[in-house]
Short mmCIF file of C-alpha atoms and ligand atoms in Angstrom, two decimals:
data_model
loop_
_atom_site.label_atom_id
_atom_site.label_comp_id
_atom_site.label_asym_id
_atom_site.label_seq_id
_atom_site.Cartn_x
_atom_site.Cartn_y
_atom_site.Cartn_z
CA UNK A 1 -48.84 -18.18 -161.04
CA UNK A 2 -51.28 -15.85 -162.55
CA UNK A 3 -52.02 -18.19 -165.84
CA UNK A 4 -50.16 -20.96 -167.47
CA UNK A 5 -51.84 -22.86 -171.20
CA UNK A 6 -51.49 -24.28 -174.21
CA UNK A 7 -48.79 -21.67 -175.82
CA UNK A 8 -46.54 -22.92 -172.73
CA UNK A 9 -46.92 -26.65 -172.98
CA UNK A 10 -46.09 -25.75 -176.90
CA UNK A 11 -43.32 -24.15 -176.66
CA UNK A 12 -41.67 -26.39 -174.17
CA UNK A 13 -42.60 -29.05 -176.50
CA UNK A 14 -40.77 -27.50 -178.96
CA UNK A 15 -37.44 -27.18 -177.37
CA UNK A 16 -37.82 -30.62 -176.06
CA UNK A 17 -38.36 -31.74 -179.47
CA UNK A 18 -34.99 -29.83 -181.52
CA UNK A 19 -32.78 -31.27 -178.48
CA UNK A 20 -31.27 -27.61 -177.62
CA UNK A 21 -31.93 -27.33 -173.94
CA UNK A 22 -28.60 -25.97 -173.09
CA UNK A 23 -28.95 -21.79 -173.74
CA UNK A 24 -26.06 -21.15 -175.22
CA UNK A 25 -26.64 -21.56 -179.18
CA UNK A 26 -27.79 -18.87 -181.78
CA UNK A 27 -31.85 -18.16 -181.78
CA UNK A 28 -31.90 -19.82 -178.57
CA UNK A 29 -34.84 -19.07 -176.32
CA UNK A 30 -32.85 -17.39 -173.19
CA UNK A 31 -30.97 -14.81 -175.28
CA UNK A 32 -34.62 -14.10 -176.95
CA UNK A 33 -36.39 -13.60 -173.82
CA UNK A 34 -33.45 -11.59 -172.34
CA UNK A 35 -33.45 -9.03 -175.37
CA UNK A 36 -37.40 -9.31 -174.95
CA UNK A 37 -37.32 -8.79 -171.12
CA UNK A 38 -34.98 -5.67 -171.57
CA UNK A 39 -37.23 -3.99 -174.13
CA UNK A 40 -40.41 -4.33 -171.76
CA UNK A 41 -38.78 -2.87 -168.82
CA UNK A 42 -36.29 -0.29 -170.53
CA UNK A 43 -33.05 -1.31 -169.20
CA UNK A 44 -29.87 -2.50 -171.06
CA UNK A 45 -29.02 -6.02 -169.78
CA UNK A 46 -30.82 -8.95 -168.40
CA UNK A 47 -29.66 -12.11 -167.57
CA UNK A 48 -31.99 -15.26 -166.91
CA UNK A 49 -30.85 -16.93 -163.26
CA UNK A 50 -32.30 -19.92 -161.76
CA UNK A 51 -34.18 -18.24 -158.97
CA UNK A 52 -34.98 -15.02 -157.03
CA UNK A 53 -32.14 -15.55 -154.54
CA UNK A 54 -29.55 -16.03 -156.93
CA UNK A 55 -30.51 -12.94 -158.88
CA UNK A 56 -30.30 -10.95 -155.56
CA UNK A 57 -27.12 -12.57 -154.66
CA UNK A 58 -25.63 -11.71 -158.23
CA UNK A 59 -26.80 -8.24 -159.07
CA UNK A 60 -25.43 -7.14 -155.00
CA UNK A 61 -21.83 -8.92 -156.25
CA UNK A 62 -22.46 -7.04 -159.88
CA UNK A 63 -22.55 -3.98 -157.73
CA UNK A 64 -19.36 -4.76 -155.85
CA UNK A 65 -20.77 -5.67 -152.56
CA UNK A 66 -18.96 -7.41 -149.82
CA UNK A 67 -17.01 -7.70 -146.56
CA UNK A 68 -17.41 -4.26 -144.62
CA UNK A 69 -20.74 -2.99 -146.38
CA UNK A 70 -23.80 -2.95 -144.92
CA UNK A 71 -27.04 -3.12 -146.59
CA UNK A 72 -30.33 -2.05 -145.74
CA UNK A 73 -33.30 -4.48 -146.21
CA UNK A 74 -37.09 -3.59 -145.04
CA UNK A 75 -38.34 -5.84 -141.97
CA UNK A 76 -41.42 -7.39 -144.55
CA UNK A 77 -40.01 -9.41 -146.95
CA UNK A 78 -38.78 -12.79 -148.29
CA UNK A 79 -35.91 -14.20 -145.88
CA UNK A 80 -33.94 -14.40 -149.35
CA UNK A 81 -33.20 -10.39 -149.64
CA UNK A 82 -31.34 -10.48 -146.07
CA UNK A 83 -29.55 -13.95 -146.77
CA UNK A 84 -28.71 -12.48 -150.07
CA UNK A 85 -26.44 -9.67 -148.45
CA UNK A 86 -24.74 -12.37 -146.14
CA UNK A 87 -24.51 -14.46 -149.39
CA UNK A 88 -22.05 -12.21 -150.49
CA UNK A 89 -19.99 -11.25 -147.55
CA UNK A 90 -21.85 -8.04 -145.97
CA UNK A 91 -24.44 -7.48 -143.38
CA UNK A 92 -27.84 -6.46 -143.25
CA UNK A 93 -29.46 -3.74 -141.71
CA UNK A 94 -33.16 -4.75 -140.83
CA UNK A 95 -35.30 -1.34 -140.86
CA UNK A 96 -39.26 -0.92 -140.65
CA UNK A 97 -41.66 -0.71 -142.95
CA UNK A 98 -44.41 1.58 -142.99
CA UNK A 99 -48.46 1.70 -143.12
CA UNK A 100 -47.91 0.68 -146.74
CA UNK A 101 -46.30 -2.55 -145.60
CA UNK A 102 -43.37 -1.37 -147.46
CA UNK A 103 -39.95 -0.01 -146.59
CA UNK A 104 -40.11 3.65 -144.62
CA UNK A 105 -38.17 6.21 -146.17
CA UNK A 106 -37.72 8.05 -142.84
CA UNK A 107 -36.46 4.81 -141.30
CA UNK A 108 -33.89 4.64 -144.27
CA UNK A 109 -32.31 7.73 -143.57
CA UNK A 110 -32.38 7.16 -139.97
CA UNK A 111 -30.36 3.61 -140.47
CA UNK A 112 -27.92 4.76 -142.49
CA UNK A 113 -24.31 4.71 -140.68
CA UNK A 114 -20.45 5.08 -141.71
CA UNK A 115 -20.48 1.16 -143.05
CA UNK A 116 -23.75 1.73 -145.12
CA UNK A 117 -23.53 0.80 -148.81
CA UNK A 118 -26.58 -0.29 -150.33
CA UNK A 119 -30.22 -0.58 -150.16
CA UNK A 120 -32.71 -3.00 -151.37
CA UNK A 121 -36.16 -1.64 -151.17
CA UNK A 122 -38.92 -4.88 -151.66
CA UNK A 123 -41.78 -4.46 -153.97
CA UNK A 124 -43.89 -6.81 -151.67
CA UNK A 125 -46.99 -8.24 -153.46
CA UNK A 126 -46.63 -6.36 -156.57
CA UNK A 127 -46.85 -3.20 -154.53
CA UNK A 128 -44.50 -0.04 -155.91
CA UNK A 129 -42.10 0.93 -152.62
CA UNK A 130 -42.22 5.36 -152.41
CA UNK A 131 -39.12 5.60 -154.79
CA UNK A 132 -39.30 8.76 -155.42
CA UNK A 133 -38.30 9.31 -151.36
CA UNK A 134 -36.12 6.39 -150.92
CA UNK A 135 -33.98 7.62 -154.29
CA UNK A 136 -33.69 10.96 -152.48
CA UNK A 137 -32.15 9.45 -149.37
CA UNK A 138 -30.25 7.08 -150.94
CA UNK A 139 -28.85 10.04 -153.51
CA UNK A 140 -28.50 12.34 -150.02
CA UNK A 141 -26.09 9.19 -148.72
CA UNK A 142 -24.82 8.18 -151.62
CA UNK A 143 -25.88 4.27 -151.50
CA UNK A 144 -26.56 1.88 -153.69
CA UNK A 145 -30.16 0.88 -154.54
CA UNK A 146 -30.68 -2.53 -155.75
CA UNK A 147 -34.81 -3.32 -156.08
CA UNK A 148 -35.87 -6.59 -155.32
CA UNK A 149 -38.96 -6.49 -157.79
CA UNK A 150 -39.11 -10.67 -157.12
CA UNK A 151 -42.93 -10.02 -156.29
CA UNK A 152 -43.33 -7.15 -158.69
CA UNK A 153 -43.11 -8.66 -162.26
CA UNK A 154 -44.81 -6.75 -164.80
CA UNK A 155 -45.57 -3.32 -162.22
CA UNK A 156 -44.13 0.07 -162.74
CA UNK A 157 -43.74 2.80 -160.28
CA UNK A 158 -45.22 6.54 -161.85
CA UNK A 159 -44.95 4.71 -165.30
CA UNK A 160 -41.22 3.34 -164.71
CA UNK A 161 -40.77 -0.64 -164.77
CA UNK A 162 -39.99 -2.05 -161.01
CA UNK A 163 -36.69 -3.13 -160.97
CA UNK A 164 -35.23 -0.18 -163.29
CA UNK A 165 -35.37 2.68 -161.06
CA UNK A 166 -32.12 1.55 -158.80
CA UNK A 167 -28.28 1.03 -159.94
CA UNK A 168 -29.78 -3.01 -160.53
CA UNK A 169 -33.22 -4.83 -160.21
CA UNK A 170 -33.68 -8.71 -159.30
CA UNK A 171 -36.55 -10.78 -160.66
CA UNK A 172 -38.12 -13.77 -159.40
CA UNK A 173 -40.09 -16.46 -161.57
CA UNK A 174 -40.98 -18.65 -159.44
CA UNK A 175 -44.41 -20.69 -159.00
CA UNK A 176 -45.97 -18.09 -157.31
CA UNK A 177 -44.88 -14.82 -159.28
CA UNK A 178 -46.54 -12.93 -162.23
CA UNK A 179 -44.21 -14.75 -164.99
CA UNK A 180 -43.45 -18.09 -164.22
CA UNK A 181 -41.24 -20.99 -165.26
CA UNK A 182 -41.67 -22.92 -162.26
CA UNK A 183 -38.56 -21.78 -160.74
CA UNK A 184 -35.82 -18.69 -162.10
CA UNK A 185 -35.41 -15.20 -162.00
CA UNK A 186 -32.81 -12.31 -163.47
CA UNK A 187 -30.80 -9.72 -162.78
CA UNK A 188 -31.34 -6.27 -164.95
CA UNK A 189 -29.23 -3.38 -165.24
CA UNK A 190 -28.64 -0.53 -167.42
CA UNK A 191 -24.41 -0.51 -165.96
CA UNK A 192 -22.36 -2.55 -168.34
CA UNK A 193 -20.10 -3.81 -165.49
CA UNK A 194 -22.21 -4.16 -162.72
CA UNK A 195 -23.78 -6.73 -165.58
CA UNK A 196 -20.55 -8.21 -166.70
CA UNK A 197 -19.59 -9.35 -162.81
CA UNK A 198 -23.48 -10.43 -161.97
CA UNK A 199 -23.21 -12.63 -165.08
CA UNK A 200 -19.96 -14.48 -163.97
CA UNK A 201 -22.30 -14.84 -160.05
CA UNK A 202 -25.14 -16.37 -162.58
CA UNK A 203 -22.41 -18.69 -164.80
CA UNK A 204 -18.95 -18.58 -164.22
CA UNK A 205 -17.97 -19.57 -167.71
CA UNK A 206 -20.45 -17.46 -169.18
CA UNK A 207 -17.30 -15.57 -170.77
CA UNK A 208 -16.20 -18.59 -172.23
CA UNK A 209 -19.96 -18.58 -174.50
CA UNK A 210 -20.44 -14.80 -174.63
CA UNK A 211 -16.82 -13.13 -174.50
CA UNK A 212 -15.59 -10.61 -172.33
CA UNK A 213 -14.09 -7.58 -172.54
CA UNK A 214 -10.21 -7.15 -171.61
CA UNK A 215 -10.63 -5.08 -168.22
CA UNK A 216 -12.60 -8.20 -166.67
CA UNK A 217 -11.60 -10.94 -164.86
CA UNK A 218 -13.67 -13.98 -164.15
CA UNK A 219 -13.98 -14.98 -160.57
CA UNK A 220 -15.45 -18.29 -159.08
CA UNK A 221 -18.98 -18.21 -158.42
CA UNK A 222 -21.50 -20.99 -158.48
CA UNK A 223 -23.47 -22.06 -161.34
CA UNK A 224 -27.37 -20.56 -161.56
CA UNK A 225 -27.76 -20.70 -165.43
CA UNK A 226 -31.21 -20.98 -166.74
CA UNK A 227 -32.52 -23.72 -169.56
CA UNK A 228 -34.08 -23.34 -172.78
CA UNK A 229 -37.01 -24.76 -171.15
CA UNK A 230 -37.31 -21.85 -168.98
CA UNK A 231 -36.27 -19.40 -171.80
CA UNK A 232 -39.05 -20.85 -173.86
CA UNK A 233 -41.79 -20.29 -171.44
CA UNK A 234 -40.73 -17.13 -170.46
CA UNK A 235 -41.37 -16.02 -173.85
CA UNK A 236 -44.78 -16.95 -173.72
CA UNK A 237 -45.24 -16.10 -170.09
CA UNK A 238 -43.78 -12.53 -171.16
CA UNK A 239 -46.99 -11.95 -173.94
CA UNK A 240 -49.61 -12.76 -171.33
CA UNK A 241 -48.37 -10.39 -168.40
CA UNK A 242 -49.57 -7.16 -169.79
CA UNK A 243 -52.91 -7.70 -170.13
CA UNK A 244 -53.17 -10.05 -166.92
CA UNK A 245 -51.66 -6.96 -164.87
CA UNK A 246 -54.46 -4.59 -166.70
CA UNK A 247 -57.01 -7.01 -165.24
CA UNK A 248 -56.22 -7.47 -161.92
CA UNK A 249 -55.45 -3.49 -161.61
CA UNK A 250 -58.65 -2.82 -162.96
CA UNK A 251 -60.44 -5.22 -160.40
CA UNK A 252 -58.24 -3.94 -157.42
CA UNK A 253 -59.51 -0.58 -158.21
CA UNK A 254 -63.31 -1.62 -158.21
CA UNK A 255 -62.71 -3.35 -154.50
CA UNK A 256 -61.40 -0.32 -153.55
CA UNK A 257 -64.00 2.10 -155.37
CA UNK A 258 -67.01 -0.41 -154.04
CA UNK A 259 -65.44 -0.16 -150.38
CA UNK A 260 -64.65 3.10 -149.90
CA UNK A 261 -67.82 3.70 -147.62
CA UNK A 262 -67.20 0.95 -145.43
CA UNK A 263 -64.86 2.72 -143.16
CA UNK A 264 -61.92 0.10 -143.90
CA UNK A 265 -58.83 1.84 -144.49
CA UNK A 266 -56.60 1.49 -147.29
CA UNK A 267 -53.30 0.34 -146.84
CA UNK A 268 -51.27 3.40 -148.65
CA UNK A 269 -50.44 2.96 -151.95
CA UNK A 270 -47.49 4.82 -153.99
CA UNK A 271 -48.49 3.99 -157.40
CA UNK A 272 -51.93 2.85 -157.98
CA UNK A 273 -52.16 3.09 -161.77
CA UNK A 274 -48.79 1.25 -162.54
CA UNK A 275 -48.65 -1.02 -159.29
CA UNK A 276 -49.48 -5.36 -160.29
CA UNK A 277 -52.80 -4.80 -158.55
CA UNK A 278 -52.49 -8.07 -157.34
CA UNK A 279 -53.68 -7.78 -153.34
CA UNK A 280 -55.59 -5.17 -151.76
CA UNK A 281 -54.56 -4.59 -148.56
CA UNK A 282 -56.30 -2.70 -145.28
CA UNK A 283 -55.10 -1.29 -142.63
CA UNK A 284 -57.15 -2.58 -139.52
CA UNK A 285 -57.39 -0.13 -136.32
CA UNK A 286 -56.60 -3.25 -133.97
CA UNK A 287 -55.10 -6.97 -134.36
CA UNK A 288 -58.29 -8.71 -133.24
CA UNK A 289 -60.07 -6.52 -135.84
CA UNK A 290 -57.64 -7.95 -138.07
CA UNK A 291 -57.96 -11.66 -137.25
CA UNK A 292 -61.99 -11.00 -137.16
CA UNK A 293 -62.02 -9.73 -140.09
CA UNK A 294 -59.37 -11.92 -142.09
CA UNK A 295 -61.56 -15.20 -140.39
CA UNK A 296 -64.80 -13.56 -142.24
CA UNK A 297 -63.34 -12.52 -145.52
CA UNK A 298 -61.20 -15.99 -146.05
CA UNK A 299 -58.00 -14.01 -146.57
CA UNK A 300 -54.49 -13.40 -145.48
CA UNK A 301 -53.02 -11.11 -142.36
CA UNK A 302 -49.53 -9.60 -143.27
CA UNK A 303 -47.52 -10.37 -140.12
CA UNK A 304 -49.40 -13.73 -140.34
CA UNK A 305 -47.34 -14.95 -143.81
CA UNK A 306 -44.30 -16.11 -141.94
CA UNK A 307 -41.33 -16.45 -143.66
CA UNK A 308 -41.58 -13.09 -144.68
CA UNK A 309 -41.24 -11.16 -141.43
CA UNK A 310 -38.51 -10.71 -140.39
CA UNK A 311 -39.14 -12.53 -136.91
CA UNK A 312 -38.71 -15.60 -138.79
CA UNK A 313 -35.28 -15.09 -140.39
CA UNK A 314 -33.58 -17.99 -138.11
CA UNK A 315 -30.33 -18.42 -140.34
CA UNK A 316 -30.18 -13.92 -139.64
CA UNK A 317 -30.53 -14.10 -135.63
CA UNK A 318 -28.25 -17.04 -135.19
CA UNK A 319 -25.57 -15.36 -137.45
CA UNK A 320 -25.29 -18.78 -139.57
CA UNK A 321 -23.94 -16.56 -142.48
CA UNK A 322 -22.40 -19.89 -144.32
CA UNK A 323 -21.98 -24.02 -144.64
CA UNK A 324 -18.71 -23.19 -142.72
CA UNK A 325 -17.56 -21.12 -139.86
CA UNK A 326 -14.50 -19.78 -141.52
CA UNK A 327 -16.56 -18.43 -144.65
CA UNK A 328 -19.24 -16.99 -142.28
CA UNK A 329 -19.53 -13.25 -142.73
CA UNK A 330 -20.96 -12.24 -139.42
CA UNK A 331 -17.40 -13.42 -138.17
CA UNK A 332 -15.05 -11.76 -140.92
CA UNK A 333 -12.80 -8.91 -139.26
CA UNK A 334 -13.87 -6.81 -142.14
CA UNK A 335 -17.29 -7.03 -140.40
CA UNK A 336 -16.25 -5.65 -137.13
CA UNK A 337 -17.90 -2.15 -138.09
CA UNK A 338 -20.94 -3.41 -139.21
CA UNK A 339 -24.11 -3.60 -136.99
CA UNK A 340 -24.73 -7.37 -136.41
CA UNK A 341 -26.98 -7.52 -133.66
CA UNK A 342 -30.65 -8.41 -134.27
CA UNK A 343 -33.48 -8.59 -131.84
CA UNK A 344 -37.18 -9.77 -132.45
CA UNK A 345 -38.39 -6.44 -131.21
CA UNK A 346 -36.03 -4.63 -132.85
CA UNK A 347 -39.27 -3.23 -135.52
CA UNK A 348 -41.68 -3.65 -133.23
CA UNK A 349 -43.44 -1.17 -135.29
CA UNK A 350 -43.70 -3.14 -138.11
CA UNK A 351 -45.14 -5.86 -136.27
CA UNK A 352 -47.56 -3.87 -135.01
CA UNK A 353 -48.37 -2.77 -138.54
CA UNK A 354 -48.26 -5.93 -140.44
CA UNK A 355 -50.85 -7.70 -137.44
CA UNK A 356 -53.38 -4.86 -138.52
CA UNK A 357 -52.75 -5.72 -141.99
CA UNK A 358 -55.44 -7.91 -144.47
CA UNK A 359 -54.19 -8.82 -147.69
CA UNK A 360 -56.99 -9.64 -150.28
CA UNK A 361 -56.15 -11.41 -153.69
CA UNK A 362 -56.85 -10.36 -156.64
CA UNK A 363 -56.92 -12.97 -160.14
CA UNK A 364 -57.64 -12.18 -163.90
CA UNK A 365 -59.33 -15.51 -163.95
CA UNK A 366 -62.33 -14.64 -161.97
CA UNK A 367 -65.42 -13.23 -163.05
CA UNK A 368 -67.75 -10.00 -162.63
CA UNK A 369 -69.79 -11.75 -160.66
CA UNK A 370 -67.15 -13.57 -158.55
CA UNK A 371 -65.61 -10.36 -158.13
CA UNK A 372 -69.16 -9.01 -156.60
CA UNK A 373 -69.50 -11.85 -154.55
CA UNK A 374 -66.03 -10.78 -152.87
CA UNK A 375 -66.99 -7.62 -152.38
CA UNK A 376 -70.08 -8.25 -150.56
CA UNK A 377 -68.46 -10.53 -148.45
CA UNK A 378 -65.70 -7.53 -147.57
CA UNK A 379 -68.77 -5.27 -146.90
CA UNK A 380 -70.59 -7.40 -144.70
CA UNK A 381 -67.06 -8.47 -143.20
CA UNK A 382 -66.16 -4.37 -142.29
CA UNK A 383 -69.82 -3.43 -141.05
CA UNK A 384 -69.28 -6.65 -138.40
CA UNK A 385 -65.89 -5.70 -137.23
CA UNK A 386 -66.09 -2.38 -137.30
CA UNK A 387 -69.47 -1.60 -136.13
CA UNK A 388 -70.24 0.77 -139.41
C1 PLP B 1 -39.48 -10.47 -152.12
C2 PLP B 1 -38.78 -11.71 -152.57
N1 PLP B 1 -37.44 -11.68 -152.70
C3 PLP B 1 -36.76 -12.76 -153.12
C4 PLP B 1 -37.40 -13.95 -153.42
C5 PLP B 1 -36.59 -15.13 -153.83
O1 PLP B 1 -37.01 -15.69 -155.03
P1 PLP B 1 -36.84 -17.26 -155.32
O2 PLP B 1 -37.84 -17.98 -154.50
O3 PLP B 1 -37.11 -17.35 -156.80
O4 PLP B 1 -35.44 -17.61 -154.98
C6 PLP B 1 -38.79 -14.03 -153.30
C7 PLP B 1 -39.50 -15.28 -153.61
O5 PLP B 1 -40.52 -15.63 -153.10
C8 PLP B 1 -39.50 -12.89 -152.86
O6 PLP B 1 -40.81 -12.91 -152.70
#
């Protein structure tokens, strides 16, 4: 949550007050923020879901996912982009990431095999993935991209919106993200189908409001609709993110300007003017360094954040891939061809990366001299650890 006020508390007020809280009814708030949403980022459709993972989980069934695709997924990021793939019948293929904390392109085209489908590069903390090289392997292979751009509301990649660059793009709003209405997300895409089948994942009778055209034929799904409560402050939360993003990319580039003589390196970073500027991350030259230094500064380690390494993907290594054994799609024949083995080494690169990792915050709410304060502390913090 980067800011939440007045306008919001308004606004839900509002909807509260005329009784519409369902979203299906002329001027209502969800089909305004959807329009809103897809003139911001440049696509044709979005559609409002009630969280991250179900936006995921819909856009990889919009693209026609299932049993006997596999689909790659970086070893750094929420457990939700793996479990969305298994969500809809395929299998995920777990591949490093690189200094950047983001997926490797070279690992990409190394993991590719005869069952490989799709591939879901992670925008971790606002952070633009290298598109440009993982749209080249994934043109090269012919796969699928779908972005999971959960963590990068509001950033662009060389000027592009996150989340637009792939076939699909999946949004998360929850408590934690850039928009927020507590809890929801959406799906965006520019392909009219891939839209019309993610829609019927999001709200199977979402035909029955909207229409549908001849050629499609609604299939059960379960229900993920959002509320005009969340429409509503989207709409709000859609104004502020702008100018919130130009102030936390402004003060992400003054940490790194005012520590660029400390001999702290940089985590790599593929788009620097466009990114959400959100964290600053450096690369460490051992884990002790890291811990040191993380213990001094009062901030985060990468491979320290838990459910979003890959180690800790429980429901992934014990092939739990539903409620019920005979819906479980590490077991379905069509799976036989897919990798399915997973080992907690098996990116021991990545570990070793994301232990060297510190992840400092960045928040439009604090001031010059807060900001200062921070990077004295980083200063003081490098010259200890790393004996500058
Ligand atoms: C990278 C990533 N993907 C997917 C999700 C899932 O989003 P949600 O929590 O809204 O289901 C998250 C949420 O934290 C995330 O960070």
């Amino acid at each position: 949550m980067l800011r939440v006020g007045q306008e919001e508390i308004k606004a839900i007020g509002e909807v509260l007050k005329s009784g519409k809280m369902f979203r299906y009814h002329p001027g209502g708030q969800c089909d305004r923020f959807e329009k809103r949403y897809a003139k911001f980022l440049g696509v044709k459709h979005v559609c409002m879901t009630a969280s991250g993972t179900n936006a995921l989980t819909a856009a990889l069934a919009g693209l026609g996912i299932g049993p006997g695709d596999e689909v790659v997924v970086p070893s750094f990021t929420y457990m939700a982009t793996a479990i969305a793939v298994v969500a809809v019948g395929a299998i995920p293929v777990i591949i490093d990431v690189d200094e950047s904390t983001l997926m490797d392109p070279n690992a990409l085209d190394d993991a590719v095999g005869p069952r490989t489908r799709a591939v879901i590069p992670v925008h971790m903390w606002g952070l633009p993935c290298d598109m440009r090289r993982i749209l080249k392997v994934a043109r090269k292979h012919q796969l699928l991209v779908l972005e999971d751009a959960c963590q990068g509301v509001g950033g662009a990649y060389e000027g592009r919106k996150l989340g637009t660059l792939g076939h699909a793009g999946a949004f998360s709003f929850n408590y934690f993200k850039n928009m927020t209405c507590g809890e929801g997300g959406a799906v965006v895409t520019s392909g009219s189908p891939v839209f019309e089948k993610a829609r019927c994942m999001i709200d199977c009778c979402s035909f029955y409001w909207k229409g549908r055209k001849a050629t499609f034929t609604p299939f059960v799904s379960n229900g993920a609709r959002a509320s005009e409560i969340e429409g509503a402050m989207m709409n709000v939360q859609l104004d502020r993110v702008p100018g919130l993003l130009r102030a936390t990319r402004a003060q992400k580039k003054r940490i790194l300007r005012e520590t660029a003589r400390t001999g702290l390196q940089a985590s790599p970073c593929h788009s620097l003017d466009h990114e959400c500027g959100t964290h600053v991350l450096y690369l460490l030259p051992t884990e002790k360094q890291a811990q040191d230094f993380a213990t001094q500064v009062g901030c985060g380690i990468a491979g320290r954040t838990g459910r979003h390494v890959y180690t800790e993907w429980d429901p992934i290594f014990a092939l739990q891939g539903a409620h019920h054994e005979a819906m479980n799609p590490f077991r379905f024949p069509e799976n036989r061809g897919c990798r399915r083995k997973y080992t907690r080494d098996m990116c021991a690169r990545s570990l070793d990366i994301l232990n060297r990792t510190v992840m400092i915050g960045t928040h439009p709410d604090r001031t010059r001299e807060e900001v200062t304060t921070r990077i004295q502390k980083i200063q003081e913090a490098a010259s200890r650890v790393l004996g500058t």
